[in-house]
mmCIF file of C-alpha atoms in Angstrom:
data_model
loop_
_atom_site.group_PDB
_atom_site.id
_atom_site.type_symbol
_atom_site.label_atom_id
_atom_site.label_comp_id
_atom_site.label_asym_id
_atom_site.label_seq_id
_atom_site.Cartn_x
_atom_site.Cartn_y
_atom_site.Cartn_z
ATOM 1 C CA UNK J 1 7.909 -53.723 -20.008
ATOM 2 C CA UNK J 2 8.975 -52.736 -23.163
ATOM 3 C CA UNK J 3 7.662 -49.937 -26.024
ATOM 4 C CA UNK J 4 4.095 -48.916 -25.961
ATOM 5 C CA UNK J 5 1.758 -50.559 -23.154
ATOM 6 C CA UNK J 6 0.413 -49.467 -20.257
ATOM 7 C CA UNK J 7 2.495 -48.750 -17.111
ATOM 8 C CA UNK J 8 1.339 -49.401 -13.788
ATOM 9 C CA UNK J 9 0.084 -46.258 -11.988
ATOM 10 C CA UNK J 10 0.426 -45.425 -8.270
ATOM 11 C CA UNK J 11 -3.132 -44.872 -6.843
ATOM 12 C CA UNK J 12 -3.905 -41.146 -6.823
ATOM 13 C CA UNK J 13 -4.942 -39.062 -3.860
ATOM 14 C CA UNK J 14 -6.385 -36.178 -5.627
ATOM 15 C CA UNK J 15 -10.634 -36.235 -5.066
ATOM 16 C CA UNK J 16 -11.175 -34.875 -8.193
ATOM 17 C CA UNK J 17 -9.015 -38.427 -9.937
ATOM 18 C CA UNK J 18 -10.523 -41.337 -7.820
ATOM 19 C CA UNK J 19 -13.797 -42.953 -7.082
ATOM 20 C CA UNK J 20 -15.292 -41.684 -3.772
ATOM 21 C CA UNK J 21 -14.921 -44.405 -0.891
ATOM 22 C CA UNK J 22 -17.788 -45.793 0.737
ATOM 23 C CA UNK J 23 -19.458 -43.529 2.223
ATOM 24 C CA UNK J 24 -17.912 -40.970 1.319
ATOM 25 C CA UNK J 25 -19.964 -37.782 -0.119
ATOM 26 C CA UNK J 26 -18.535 -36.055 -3.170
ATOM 27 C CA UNK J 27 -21.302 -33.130 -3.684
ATOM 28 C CA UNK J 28 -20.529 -29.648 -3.730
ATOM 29 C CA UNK J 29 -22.792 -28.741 -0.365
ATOM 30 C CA UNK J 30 -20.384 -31.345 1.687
ATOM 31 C CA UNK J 31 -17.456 -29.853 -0.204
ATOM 32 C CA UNK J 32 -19.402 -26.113 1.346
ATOM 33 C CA UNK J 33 -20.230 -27.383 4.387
ATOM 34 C CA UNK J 34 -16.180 -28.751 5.273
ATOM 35 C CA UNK J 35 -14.795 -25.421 3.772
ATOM 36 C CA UNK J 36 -17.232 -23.865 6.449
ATOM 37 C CA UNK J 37 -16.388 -25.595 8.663
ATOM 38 C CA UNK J 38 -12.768 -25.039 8.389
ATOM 39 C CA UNK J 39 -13.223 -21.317 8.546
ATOM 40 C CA UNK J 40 -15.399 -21.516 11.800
ATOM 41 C CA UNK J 41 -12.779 -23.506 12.745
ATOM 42 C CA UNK J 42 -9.888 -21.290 12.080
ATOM 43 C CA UNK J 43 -11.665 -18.086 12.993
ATOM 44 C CA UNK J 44 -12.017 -19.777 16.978
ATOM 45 C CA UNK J 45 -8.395 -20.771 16.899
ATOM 46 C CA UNK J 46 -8.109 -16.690 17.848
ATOM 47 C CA UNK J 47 -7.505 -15.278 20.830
ATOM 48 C CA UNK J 48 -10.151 -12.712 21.830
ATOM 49 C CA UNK J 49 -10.770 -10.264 21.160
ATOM 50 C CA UNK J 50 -9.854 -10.710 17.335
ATOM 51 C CA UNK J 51 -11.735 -13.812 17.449
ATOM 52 C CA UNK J 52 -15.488 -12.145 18.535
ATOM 53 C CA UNK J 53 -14.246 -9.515 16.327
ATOM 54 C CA UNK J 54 -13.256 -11.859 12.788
ATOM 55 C CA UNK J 55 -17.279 -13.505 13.880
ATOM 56 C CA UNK J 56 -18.807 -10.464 13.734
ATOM 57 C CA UNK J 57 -16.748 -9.599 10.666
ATOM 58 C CA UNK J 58 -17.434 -13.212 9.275
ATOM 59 C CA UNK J 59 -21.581 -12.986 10.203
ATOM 60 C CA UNK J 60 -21.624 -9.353 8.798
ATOM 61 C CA UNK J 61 -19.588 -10.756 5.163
ATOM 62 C CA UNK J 62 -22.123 -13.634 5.077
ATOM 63 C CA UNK J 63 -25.143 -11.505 5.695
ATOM 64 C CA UNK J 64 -24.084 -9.509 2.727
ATOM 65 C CA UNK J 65 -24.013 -11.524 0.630
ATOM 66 C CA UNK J 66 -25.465 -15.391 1.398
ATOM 67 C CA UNK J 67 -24.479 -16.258 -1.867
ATOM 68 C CA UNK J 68 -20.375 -16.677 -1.270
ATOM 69 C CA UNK J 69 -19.177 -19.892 -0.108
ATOM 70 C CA UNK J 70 -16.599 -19.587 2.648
ATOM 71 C CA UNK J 71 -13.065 -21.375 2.587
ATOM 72 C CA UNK J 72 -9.497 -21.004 3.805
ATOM 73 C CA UNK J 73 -7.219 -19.143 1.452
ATOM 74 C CA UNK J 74 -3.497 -19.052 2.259
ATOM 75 C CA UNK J 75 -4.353 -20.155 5.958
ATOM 76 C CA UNK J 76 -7.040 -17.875 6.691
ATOM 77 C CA UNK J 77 -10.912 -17.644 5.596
ATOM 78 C CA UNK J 78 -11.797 -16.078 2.125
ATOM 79 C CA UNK J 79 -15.008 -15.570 0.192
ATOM 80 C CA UNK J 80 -15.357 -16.886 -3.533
ATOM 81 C CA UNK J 81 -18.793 -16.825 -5.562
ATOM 82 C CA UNK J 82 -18.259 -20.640 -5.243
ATOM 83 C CA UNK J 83 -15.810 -24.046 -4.039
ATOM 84 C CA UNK J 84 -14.216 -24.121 -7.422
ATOM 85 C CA UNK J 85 -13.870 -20.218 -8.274
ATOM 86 C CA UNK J 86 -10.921 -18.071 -6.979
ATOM 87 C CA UNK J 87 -11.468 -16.174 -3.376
ATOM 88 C CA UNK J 88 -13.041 -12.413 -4.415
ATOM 89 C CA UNK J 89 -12.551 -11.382 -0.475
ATOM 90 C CA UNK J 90 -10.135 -12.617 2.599
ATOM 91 C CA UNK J 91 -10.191 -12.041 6.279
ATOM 92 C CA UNK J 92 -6.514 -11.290 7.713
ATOM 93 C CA UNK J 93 -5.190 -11.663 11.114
ATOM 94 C CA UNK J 94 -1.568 -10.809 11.153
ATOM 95 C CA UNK J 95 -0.177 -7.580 13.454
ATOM 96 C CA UNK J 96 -3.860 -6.588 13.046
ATOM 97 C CA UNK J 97 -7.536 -7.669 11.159
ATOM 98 C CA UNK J 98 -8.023 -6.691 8.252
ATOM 99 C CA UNK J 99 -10.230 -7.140 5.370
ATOM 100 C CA UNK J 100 -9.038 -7.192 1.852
ATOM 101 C CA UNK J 101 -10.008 -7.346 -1.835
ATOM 102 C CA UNK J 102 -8.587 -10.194 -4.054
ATOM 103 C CA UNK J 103 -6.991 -8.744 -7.901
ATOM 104 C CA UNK J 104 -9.658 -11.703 -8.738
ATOM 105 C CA UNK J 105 -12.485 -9.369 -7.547
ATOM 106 C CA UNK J 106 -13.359 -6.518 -10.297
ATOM 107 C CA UNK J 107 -11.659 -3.226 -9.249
ATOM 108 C CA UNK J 108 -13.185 -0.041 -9.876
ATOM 109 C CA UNK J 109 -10.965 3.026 -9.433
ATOM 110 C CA UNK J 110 -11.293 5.358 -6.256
ATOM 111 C CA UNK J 111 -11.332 8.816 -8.834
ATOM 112 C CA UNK J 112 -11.300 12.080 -6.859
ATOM 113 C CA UNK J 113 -7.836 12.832 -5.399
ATOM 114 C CA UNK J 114 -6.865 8.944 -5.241
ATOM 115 C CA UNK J 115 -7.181 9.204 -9.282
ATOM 116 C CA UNK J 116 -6.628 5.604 -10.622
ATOM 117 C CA UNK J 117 -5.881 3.995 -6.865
ATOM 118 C CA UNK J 118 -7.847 1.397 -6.290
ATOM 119 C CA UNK J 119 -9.049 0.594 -2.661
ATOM 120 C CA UNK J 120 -8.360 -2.870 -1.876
ATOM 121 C CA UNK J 121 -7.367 -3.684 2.039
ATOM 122 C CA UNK J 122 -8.782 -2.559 5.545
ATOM 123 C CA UNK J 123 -7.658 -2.423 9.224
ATOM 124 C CA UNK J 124 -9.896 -3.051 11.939
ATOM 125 C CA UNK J 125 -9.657 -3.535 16.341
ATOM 126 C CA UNK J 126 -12.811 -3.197 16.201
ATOM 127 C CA UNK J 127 -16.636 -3.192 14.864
ATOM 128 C CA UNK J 128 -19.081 -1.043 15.419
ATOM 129 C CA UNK J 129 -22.558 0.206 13.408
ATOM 130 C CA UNK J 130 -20.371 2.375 11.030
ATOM 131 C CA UNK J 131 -17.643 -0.611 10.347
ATOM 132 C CA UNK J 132 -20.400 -3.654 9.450
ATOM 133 C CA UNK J 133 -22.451 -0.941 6.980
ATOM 134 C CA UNK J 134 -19.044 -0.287 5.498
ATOM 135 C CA UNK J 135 -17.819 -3.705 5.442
ATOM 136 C CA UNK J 136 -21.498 -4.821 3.859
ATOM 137 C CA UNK J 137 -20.920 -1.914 1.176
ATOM 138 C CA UNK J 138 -17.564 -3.164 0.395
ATOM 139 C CA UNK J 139 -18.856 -7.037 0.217
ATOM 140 C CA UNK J 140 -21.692 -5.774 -1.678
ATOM 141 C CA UNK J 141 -19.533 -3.908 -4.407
ATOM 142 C CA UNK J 142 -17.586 -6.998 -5.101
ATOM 143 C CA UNK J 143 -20.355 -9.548 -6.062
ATOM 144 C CA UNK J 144 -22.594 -6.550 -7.511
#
């Protein structure tokens, strides 16, 4: 075909660009519920004790604050205020767990000695008492 007209298109994959298939549910609590799923999923792909550990860390993030919807981030499970808005926290399991703070989330400045630095990432083996009220304060500060 020649000059203007309309070009055949190849059928699109993206969910966002084609009609839902039969059966298939398109509302944002499936869209929740899979992105949960996929982090309970990932989380048990660990070997213990990092994965009773990233659990506790998960239960003790979600506890916090009910509100944040779960989802994998770069290959590991994040928090965001919702499916569609950038992750404010991630869960880490390289050489060891950690917990970090997105540059999405808004940063407020340590002051003190650590003037303008900005806490954003922490290491953890393990959780105790002490570790989920931290954690919980740190979650809490984010979505506050």
């Amino acid at each position: 075909m020649s000059g203007w007209g309309a070009a055949p298109r190849a059928p699109t994959s993206c969910r966002r660009c084609r009609a839902p298939a039969e059966g298939e549910d398109m509302s944002m609590s499936s869209k929740d519920e899979k992105n949960l799923a996929q982090v309970l999923d990932k989380i048990a792909e660990l070997a213990d004790p990092d994965r009773s550990t990233m659990q506790q860390v998960h239960d003790v993030i979600m506890a916090a604050a009910p509100g944040l919807k779960p989802r994998i981030w770069y290959g590991m499970p994040a928090y965001a205020r919702s499916a569609s808005t950038p992750a404010l926290l991630t869960l880490r399991k390289d050489e060891r767990l950690n917990l970090a703070i997105t540059e999405k989330a808004a940063f407020r400045a340590a002051g003190g000695a650590d003037g303008g630095l900005m806490p954003a990432a922490w290491y953890f083996e393990t959780v105790d008492a002490a570790t989920e009220k931290r954690i919980t304060e740190i979650v809490r500060s984010v979505v506050d």
